[in-house]
Amino acid sequence: MSTHSSGETWSVNTPGAVNVSFDGRPLVAVPGQNIGAALVSNGITAWRSTRKNARPRGLFCGIGVCFDCLVTVDGEANQRACLVEVQEGMEIEGSCPDQGGRA
Amino acid sequence: MTPIVSADVAVVGAGPAGLAAAVAAAESGAAVVLVDAGAQPGGQFWRHRPETVVPEQEGKGHHGGRTYLDLRARFDAARGRGRITYLPGLQVWMAQQLHPVQGDDAGFTLRTTPTAAVAALEASVGTQTVVARRLVLCPGGYDRQLPVPGWDLPGVMAAGGIQAFIKANGILPGKRFVIAGTGPFLLPVAANIAEAGGKVLAVLESSSPTAWLPHLRAAAGVPEKALEGAEYAAVFARHRIPYRTRSIVTEVLGTDHVSGVRTARVDADGRVRPGTERAYEDVDVVGFGWGFTPQMELPLSFGVQTRLDADGSLVGVVDERQQSSVPGLFLAGEVTGVGGATLAVLEGLAAGTAAAGGTVLPEKTAARHRRFAEAMHRAHPVPPAWQDWLVPETIVCRCEEVTARQLTDARESLGARDTRTLKSFTRAGMGWCQGRVCGFAAACIGAGSGVAPTAESLSGSAKRPLAAPVGIGELAALETTDN
Amino acid sequence: MNSASDVLVIGAGVIGAATAYFAAQQGLTVTVLDKGLPASGTSSACEGNILVSDKELGPELELTRYSLGVWHGDLAEHKRLWEFESKGGIIVASRESSLASLNRVMAAQARYGVVVEKLDPDTLRNAEPNITPDALGGASYPEDCQVQPMLVAAHLVRLATDAGARFVADTPVTGFLRSGDRITGVRTPRGDFSAGAVVNCAGTWAGELAALAGVNVPVLPRRGFVMVTEPLPPMVHHKVYAAEYIDNVGSSDAGLQASPVVEGTPSGTILIGSTRERVGFDRTVSTNALRLLAENAVALFPFLEHVKAIRHYHGFRPYCPDHLPVIGHDERAPGLWHAAGHEGAGIGLSAGTGKLLAQALSGQAPDLDLSPFAPARFGERKENSTTHREEATA
């Protein structure tokens, strides 16, 4: 289960968990979270590796500018994890097709 | 064929400037279309938890939250009256000027594509083409970055990215933070982290507090900013956040994730002072911000007149009505000069009113805020000697993994002095982000150590014929036009 | 006055760079001027083709094959500098009629000595597994290769300067120096440069420059758009184009044309070319061009429908009305030489052009007869000039 801090900017009121999978492994996310947040709060901070040097990458700009956080969502490659809100049953894959390895 | 939405005024961006522009244009009687990449209004500054999950919008924790709630109420009302067509979740991949028929009676076309091409999210709005007589561009900006050894490790984030993460998700991206760079924006980022329960080990500011002194008069003209500063000071004191000036991160440590940072004190030019090095261990998130880079690709695609602002950013030139050098094209917010949300709202209101044909009165508050912003820029410059922090292996272009050595070699042996030739010779700026992240740094490296990049070089990295990635299938489905 | 040199090259695109490089190799003193930086014009806005497959039988093919020999010979030691890649070309026919014309072209090319191999549908699919199921067959051209054109120009300039040449950036030519009828140098904002021979390698601006010297060299711009995709795993293994491409290259039709040219690159992106339209130096982005590129690319490789484009670029290919380059001494203006108008083949032809011109400049008989490319074929002096005077804003 994702952890929450108290006293954050906007009040949290999470009615129920959202079940998604990451590379086939079940994860619990909070409704309204984006994929990047769901991964990070489950302890996954890197989910793809770079093409040339196979270096791990995860969130960087956090607002859709840098494209570092790319994931495959329900088969759609190269989606920005920081922009896509989790939905029940979503299948998330880390290593994008152009990547050699996996972080 | 793509559906076409027509309006008197099209606004791009639903942050402070765009929301204000849309509201002002609608209230001046225009039919407005507002296109935004985000899923809900607010932009980066007023980013908040999804309204589907957290319906009550309190405005708490946002400076100017009341302004947002007021604009939001007027926006919702105008939508209710059918004056604003709101198209969220769409990115503009190309904006074009229609052939002017007579005089200033030109028009504009916006081509859009979904921000996220995920089936589960596409229920609301599909790809649209927008046609409008007037266009207001309010695309905002993002954190400016300077590369430093280790900055490509997971756990390193843009300072604004950390803040956006907290605002959008209500949680923290880690536990122990170091925030570094320059500018007043580092303060709210650290404060938000601390208030959300995170430990901020230090805020490292490369400039010096005395840098404010010559600009005190300008700062004093904006009392609410002083108030904001006092609030942050209280937060810093309450959470015991060390604020270290004339200090930088010289290296991010870690193998597959951030584990710590090395820091040092610097002189006024940003040169490391020997013997001042220290290390922070057990760090899991490092946030960097060196001011902001305005998103200039859409304005540049129209060939608007540009200038270098006090912070060294390339921005669009506008008149007192926020009109650019292209008749009918208005700019508001960071693309006319980074100046914060209050100024962006004032500019957006002026731009929206003018685009709708209304009268724009001279605005003294905006002038004060511009003076304040300029004072802040001058007090928080990018340190001229920052390139000294690089080692040859430091990645500068994160997408194409181009190193500092490759860039300096291209400059020294192949004569590449601007972003365009550096890109040609090294691929820096040719990857996924199209130079958004490395453009400023590459321009600096092309210019050489200690030399500020020219407007032309910055423009070379900010011109992006596709303003967003677009599906080839979508392009194939475009209608035939006469241009 | 700057010091005099044997050869003054105007333009540091790939043609000027190759000319300077080979002239310096010949022991000539060389100065290269460019109005900007190296590779700032068409060389930076093309695909880096070295193609045998698309050439008309005749002088251009002769020059192509000679040039290929120079790439593999004189320049072989530098291949890595400019990412030389022997990827091979494949022409695909998806209609019975185009398959028939492709077969005719192949037979003629083979008689001319071009290495070409017929591909039946199975061998085609082995070579390109993601090709359209509509493909009826094709032709394979193993000699086709590719370079990174900006690196070619920049490194050839650097190698020339290593060999003693001088490069002067940001120096536009504003006029010519004369002694009687003879051209003896150029005028620039940085002063005059005199030389025994002045070589016009100004690409799309070559016609404008020739006009400054009072001679007619009708070099016209033809606009071409190229689209670049997101990085992908290897999906396209050769330079793959449709049989209709060949017809387009030799066309003088002013309207928008496009035929699919699709190729993978070492960086993972796929290049999708190329439109051809005669619109002067118009830089307006054309949605029609993008649509045509996309449509045709998807028809050739259906998987591309679900791939994203991340950028596009366009360049102006310098061409002459008879679709042959202008290479050699201009007897109408003694002392002035030209090497321009190579259209979409300038990268591939640059090596041969530079070497042949350097031979002629140093008084030797060139390895290949340059008379088909002679500047004087455009007639006496300036009458009938069709030189474009549009604003040169590259």
Short mmCIF file of C-alpha atoms in Angstrom, two decimals, chain C residues 51-65 91 101-116 141 143 246-247 249-250 322-324 372-373:
data_model
loop_
_atom_site.label_atom_id
_atom_site.label_comp_id
_atom_site.label_asym_id
_atom_site.label_seq_id
_atom_site.Cartn_x
_atom_site.Cartn_y
_atom_site.Cartn_z
CA LEU C 51 23.05 6.41 -53.48
CA VAL C 52 23.69 4.54 -56.68
CA SER C 53 20.19 3.16 -56.94
CA ASP C 54 18.33 6.34 -57.86
CA LYS C 55 20.61 7.73 -60.55
CA GLU C 56 19.73 8.22 -64.18
CA LEU C 57 22.00 6.35 -66.55
CA GLY C 58 24.53 8.81 -67.89
CA PRO C 59 27.01 11.39 -66.57
CA GLU C 60 25.47 11.59 -63.09
CA LEU C 61 25.77 7.84 -62.60
CA GLU C 62 29.39 7.99 -63.82
CA LEU C 63 30.12 10.69 -61.27
CA THR C 64 28.27 8.72 -58.58
CA ARG C 65 30.34 5.60 -59.15
CA ILE C 91 13.46 -0.38 -53.78
CA SER C 101 9.26 -0.61 -64.54
CA LEU C 102 11.55 -1.52 -61.65
CA ASN C 103 12.58 -4.69 -63.50
CA ARG C 104 13.37 -2.62 -66.62
CA VAL C 105 15.42 -0.12 -64.59
CA MET C 106 17.32 -2.95 -62.88
CA ALA C 107 18.24 -4.54 -66.18
CA ALA C 108 19.53 -1.25 -67.57
CA GLN C 109 21.47 -0.47 -64.38
CA ALA C 110 23.04 -3.93 -64.39
CA ARG C 111 24.24 -3.38 -67.97
CA TYR C 112 25.83 -0.16 -66.74
CA GLY C 113 27.70 -2.05 -64.04
CA VAL C 114 25.53 -1.17 -61.06
CA VAL C 115 25.41 -3.96 -58.48
CA VAL C 116 21.72 -4.81 -58.17
CA TYR C 141 21.44 -2.17 -53.99
CA GLU C 143 26.43 -0.24 -52.78
CA ILE C 246 12.94 7.26 -59.24
CA ASP C 247 10.38 9.12 -61.33
CA VAL C 249 13.93 12.64 -58.65
CA GLY C 250 14.09 13.67 -62.27
CA ASP C 322 18.72 19.84 -66.55
CA HIS C 323 19.21 18.05 -63.19
CA LEU C 324 22.99 17.88 -63.59
CA PRO C 372 28.85 17.31 -69.17
CA PHE C 373 28.86 19.52 -66.07
#
